[in-house]
Coordinates of C-alpha atoms and ligand atoms in Angstrom, one line a residue:
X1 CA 58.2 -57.7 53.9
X2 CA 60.1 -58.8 50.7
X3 CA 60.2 -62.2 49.6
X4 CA 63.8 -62.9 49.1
X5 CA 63.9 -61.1 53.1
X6 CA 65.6 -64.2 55.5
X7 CA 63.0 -65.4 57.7
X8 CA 64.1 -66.3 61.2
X9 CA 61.6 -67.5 62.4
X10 CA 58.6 -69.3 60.3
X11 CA 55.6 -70.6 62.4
X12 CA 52.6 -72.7 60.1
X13 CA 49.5 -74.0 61.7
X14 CA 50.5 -73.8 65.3
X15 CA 47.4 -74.9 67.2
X16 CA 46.8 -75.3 71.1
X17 CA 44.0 -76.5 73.0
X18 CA 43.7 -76.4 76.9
X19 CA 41.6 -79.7 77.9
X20 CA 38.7 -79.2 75.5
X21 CA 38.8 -75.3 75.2
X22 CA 40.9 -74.4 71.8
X23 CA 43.1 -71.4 72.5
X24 CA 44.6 -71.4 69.3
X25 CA 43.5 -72.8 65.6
X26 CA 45.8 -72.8 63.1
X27 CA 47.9 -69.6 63.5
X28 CA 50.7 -69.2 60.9
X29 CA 53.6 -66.4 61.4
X30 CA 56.9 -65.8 59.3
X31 CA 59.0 -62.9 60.7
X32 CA 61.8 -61.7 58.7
X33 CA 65.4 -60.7 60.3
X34 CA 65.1 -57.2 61.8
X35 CA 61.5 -57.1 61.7
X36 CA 59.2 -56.3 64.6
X37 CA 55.7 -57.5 64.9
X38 CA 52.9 -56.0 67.6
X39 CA 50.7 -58.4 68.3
X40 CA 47.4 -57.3 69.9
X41 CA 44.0 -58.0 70.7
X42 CA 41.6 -58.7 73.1
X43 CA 42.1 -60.5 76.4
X44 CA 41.9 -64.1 76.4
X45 CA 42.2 -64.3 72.7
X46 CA 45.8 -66.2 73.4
X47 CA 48.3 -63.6 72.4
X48 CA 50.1 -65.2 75.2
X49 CA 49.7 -68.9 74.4
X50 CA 51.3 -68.0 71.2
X51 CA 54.3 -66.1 72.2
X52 CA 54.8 -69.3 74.3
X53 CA 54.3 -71.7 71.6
X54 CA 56.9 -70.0 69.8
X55 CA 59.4 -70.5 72.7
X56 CA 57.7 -74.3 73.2
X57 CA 57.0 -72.8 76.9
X58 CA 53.9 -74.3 75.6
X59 CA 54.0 -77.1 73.2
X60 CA 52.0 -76.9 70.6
X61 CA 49.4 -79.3 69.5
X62 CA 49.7 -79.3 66.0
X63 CA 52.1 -77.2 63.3
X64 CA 55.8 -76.9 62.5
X65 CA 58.0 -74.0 64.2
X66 CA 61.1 -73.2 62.6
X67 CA 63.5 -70.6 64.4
X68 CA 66.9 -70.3 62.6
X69 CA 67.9 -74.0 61.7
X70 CA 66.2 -75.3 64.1
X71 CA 62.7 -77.2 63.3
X72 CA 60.1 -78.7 65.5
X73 CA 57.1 -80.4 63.9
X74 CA 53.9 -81.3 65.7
X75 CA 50.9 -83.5 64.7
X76 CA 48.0 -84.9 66.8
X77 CA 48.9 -88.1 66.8
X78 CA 52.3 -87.8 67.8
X79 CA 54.1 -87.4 71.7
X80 CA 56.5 -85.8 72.9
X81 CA 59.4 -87.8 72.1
X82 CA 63.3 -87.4 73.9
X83 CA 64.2 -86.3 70.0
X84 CA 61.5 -83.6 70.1
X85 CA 62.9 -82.2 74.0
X86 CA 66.2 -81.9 72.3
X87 CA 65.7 -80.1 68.8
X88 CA 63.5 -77.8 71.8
X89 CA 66.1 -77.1 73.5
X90 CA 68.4 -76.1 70.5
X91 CA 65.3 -74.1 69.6
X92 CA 64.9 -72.2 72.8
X93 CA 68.6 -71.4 72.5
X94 CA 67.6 -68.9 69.6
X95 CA 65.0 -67.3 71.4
X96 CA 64.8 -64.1 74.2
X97 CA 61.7 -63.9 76.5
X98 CA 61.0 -61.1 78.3
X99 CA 57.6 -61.0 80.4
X100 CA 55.5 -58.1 81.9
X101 CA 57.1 -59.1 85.9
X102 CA 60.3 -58.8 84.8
X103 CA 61.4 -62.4 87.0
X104 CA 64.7 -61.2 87.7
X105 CA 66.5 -63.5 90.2
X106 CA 66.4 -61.3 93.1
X107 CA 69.0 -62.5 95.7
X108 CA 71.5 -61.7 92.4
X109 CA 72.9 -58.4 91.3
X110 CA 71.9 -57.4 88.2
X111 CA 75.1 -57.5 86.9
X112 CA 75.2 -61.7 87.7
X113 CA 71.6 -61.5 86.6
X114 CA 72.9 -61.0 83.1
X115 CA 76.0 -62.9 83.7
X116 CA 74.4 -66.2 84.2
X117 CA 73.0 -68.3 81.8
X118 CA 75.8 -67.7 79.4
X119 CA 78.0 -68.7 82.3
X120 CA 76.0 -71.9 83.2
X121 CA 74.3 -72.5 79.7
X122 CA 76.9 -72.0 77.5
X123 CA 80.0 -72.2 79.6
X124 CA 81.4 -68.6 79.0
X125 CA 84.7 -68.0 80.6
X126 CA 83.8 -65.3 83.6
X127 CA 86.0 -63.0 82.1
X128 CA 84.1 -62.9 79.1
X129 CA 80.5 -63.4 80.5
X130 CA 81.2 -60.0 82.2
X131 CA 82.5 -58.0 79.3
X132 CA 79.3 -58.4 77.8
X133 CA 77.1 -58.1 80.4
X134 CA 78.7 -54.8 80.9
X135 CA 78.1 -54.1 77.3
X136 CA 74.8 -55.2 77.3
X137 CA 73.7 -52.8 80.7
X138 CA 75.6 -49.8 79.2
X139 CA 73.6 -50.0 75.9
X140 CA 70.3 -50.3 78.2
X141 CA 70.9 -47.6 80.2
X142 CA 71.8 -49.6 83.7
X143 CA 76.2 -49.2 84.2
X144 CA 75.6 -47.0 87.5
X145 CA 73.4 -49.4 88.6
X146 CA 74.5 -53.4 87.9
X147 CA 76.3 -54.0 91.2
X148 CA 72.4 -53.6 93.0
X149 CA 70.2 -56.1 93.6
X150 CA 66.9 -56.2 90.9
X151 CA 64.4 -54.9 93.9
X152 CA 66.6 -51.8 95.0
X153 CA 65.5 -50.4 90.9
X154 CA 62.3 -48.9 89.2
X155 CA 60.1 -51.6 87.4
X156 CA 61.3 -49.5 84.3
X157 CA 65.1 -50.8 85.1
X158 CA 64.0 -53.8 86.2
X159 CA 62.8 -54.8 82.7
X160 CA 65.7 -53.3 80.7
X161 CA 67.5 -55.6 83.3
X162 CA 65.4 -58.4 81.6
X163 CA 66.0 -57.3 78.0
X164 CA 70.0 -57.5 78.4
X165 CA 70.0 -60.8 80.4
X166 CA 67.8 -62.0 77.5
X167 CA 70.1 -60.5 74.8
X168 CA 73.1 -61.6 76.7
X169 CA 72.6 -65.1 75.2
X170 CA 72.7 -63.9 71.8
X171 CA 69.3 -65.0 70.6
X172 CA 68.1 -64.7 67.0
X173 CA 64.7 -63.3 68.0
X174 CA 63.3 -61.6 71.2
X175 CA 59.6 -62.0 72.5
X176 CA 57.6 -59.9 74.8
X177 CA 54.9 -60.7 76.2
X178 CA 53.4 -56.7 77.5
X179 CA 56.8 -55.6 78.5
X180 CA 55.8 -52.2 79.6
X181 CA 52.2 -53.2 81.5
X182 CA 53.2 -52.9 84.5
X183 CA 55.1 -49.8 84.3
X184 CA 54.2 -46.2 84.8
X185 CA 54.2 -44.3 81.4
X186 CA 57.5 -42.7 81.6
X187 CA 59.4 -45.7 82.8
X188 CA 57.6 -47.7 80.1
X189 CA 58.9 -45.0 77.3
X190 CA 62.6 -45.7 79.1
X191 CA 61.7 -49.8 77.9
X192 CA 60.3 -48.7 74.8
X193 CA 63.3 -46.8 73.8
X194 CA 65.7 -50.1 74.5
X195 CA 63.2 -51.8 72.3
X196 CA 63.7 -49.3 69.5
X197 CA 67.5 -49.6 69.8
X198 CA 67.3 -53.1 69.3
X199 CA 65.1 -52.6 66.0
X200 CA 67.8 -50.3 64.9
X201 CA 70.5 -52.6 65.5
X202 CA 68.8 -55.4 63.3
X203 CA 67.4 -57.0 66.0
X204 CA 64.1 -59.6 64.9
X205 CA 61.1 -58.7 67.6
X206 CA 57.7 -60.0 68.9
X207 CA 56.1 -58.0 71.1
X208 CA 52.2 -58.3 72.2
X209 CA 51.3 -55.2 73.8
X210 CA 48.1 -53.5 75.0
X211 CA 50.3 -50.1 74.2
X212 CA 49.0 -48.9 70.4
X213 CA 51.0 -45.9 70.0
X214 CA 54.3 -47.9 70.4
X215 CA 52.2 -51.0 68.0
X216 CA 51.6 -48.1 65.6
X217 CA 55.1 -46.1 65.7
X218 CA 57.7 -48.5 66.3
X219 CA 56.2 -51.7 64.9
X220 CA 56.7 -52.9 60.8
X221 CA 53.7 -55.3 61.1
X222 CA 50.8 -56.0 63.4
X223 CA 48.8 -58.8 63.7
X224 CA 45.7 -58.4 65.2
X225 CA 44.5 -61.5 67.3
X226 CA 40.8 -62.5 68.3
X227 CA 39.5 -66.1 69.9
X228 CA 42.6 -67.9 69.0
X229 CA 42.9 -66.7 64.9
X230 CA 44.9 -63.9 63.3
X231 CA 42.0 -62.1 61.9
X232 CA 44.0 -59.4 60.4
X233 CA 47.7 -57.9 59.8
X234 CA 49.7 -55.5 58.1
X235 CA 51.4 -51.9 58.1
X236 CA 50.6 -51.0 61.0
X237 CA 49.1 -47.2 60.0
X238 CA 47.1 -48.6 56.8
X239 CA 45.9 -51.6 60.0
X240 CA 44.9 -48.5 62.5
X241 CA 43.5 -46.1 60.0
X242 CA 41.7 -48.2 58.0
X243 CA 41.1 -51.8 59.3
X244 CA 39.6 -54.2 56.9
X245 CA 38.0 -56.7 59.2
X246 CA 34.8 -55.9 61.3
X247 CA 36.3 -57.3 63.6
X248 CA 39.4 -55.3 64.2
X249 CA 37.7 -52.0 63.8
X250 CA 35.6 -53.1 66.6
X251 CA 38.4 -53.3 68.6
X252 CA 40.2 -50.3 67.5
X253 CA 37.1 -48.7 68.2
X254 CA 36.6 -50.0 71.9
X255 CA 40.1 -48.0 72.6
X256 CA 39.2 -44.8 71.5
Ligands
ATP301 N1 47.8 -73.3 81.1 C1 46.5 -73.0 80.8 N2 45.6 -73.9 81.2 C2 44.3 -73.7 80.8 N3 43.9 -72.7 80.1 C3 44.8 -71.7 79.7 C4 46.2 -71.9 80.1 N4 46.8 -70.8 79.6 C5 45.9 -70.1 78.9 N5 44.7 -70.6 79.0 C6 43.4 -70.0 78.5 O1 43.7 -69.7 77.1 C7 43.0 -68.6 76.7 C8 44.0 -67.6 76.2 O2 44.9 -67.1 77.2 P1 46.1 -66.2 76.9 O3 46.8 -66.0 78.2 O4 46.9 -66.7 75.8 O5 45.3 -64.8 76.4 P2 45.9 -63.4 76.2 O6 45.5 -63.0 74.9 O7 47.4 -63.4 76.5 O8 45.2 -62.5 77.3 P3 45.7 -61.2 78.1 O9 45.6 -60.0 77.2 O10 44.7 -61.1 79.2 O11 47.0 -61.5 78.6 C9 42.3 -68.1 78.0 O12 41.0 -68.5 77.9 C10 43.0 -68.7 79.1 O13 42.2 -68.9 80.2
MG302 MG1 48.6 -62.4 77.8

């Protein structure tokens, strides 16, 4: 990454604890438009708690998360004022989140699936809400299939179901949180392929994954994660081949 590259999305310090058990300390992240980062480690380690701090599905304890324009600073000290909810919810207007159980609504076609939240969010005309969610399923693969309901497809549609609902609100960044675990190998490559796509098109990514040929191929950077710090990241074939930290080799190594 250059440093004149736009970043879209600048994370500093973010910190979460659950009760008394702190998930994350002080994890920092800028990701520059078009990137895509892999983020992986072991389970527990609060891959997941991050990728939700950076939607505020969780809300951090501490640091300062800036998507776009958008900023929302967090301290110890300090609630979680009306002021905060709002610049949230501007925030969460930049940001895509596609999880490993798809969470489709079911009793909707897939086609209204991607329809709706720029319908009832953002107060698209119909006309034009459908236009691009027929866009948005050709380009992933699902035109012969987005007058069905969600359960009547494969898990691998399903999920490239998610992707263009998620994109069909235009966000600045996209977050997955192990998008293809609960597929099947080739289905997952059918998801893996959308995902490529999208880096093509420009598109800025966040994906934690447990899949490390797709962290090592497709990704720019990884980040390796381990009890709530970024212990390591980088190019992602200098990262696999030759890991710095003791840590991440032992990983890499327990994967073999
Ligand atoms: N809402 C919550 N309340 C209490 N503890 C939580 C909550 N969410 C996560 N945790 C704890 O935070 C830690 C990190 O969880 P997280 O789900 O972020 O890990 P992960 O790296 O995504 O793991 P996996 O690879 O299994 O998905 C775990 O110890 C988990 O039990
Ligand atoms: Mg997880």
């Amino acid at each position: 990454m250059t440093n004149d590259a736009e970043i879209v999305l600048d994370a500093q310090s973010i910190a979460k604890s659950f009760d008394r058990h702190v998930v994350l300390h002080d994890m920092s992240l800028s990701v520059a438009r078009g990137e895509l980062v892999a983020i992986i480690g072991p389970s527990g380690c609060g891959k997941s708690t991050f990728l939700r701090c950076l939607n505020l599905l969780e809300v951090p304890d501490a640091g300062t998360l800036r998507i776009e324009d958008v900023t929302v600073a967090r301290d110890h000290r300090g609630g979680w004022s009306r002021e905060d909810e709002r610049q949230a919810h501007f925030l969460r207007a930049h940001v895509g989140m596609v999880f490993q159980s798809f969470n489709l609504f079911p009793h909707r076609t897939v086609l209204e699936n991607v329809m709706l939240a720029p319908r009832t969010v953002k107060r698209i005309a119909a006309q034009e809400a459908e236009r691009t969610a027929r866009e948005l399923l050709a380009k992933v693969g699902l035109s012969h299939v987005m007058e069905r309901y969600p359960l009547t497809l494969s898990g691998g549609q399903q999920q490239r179901a998610a992707i263009a609902r998620a994109m069909a609100m235009r966000p600045a960044v996209m977050l997955y949180d192990e998008p293809t675990s609960a597929l099947d190998p080739e289905l997952a490559e059918e998801v893996l392929q959308v995902m490529r796509a999208l880096d093509d098109e420009g598109m800025t990514q966040i994906v934690v994954t447990h899949d490390m040929r797709f962290a090592r191929a497709a990704s720019d950077r990884v980040l390796y994660v381990e009890g709530g710090h970024i212990i390591e990241e980088g190019d992602p074939d200098l990262m696999f081949a030759n890991p710095h930290d003791a840590k991440t080799r032992r990983f890499l190594r327990t994967l073999l």
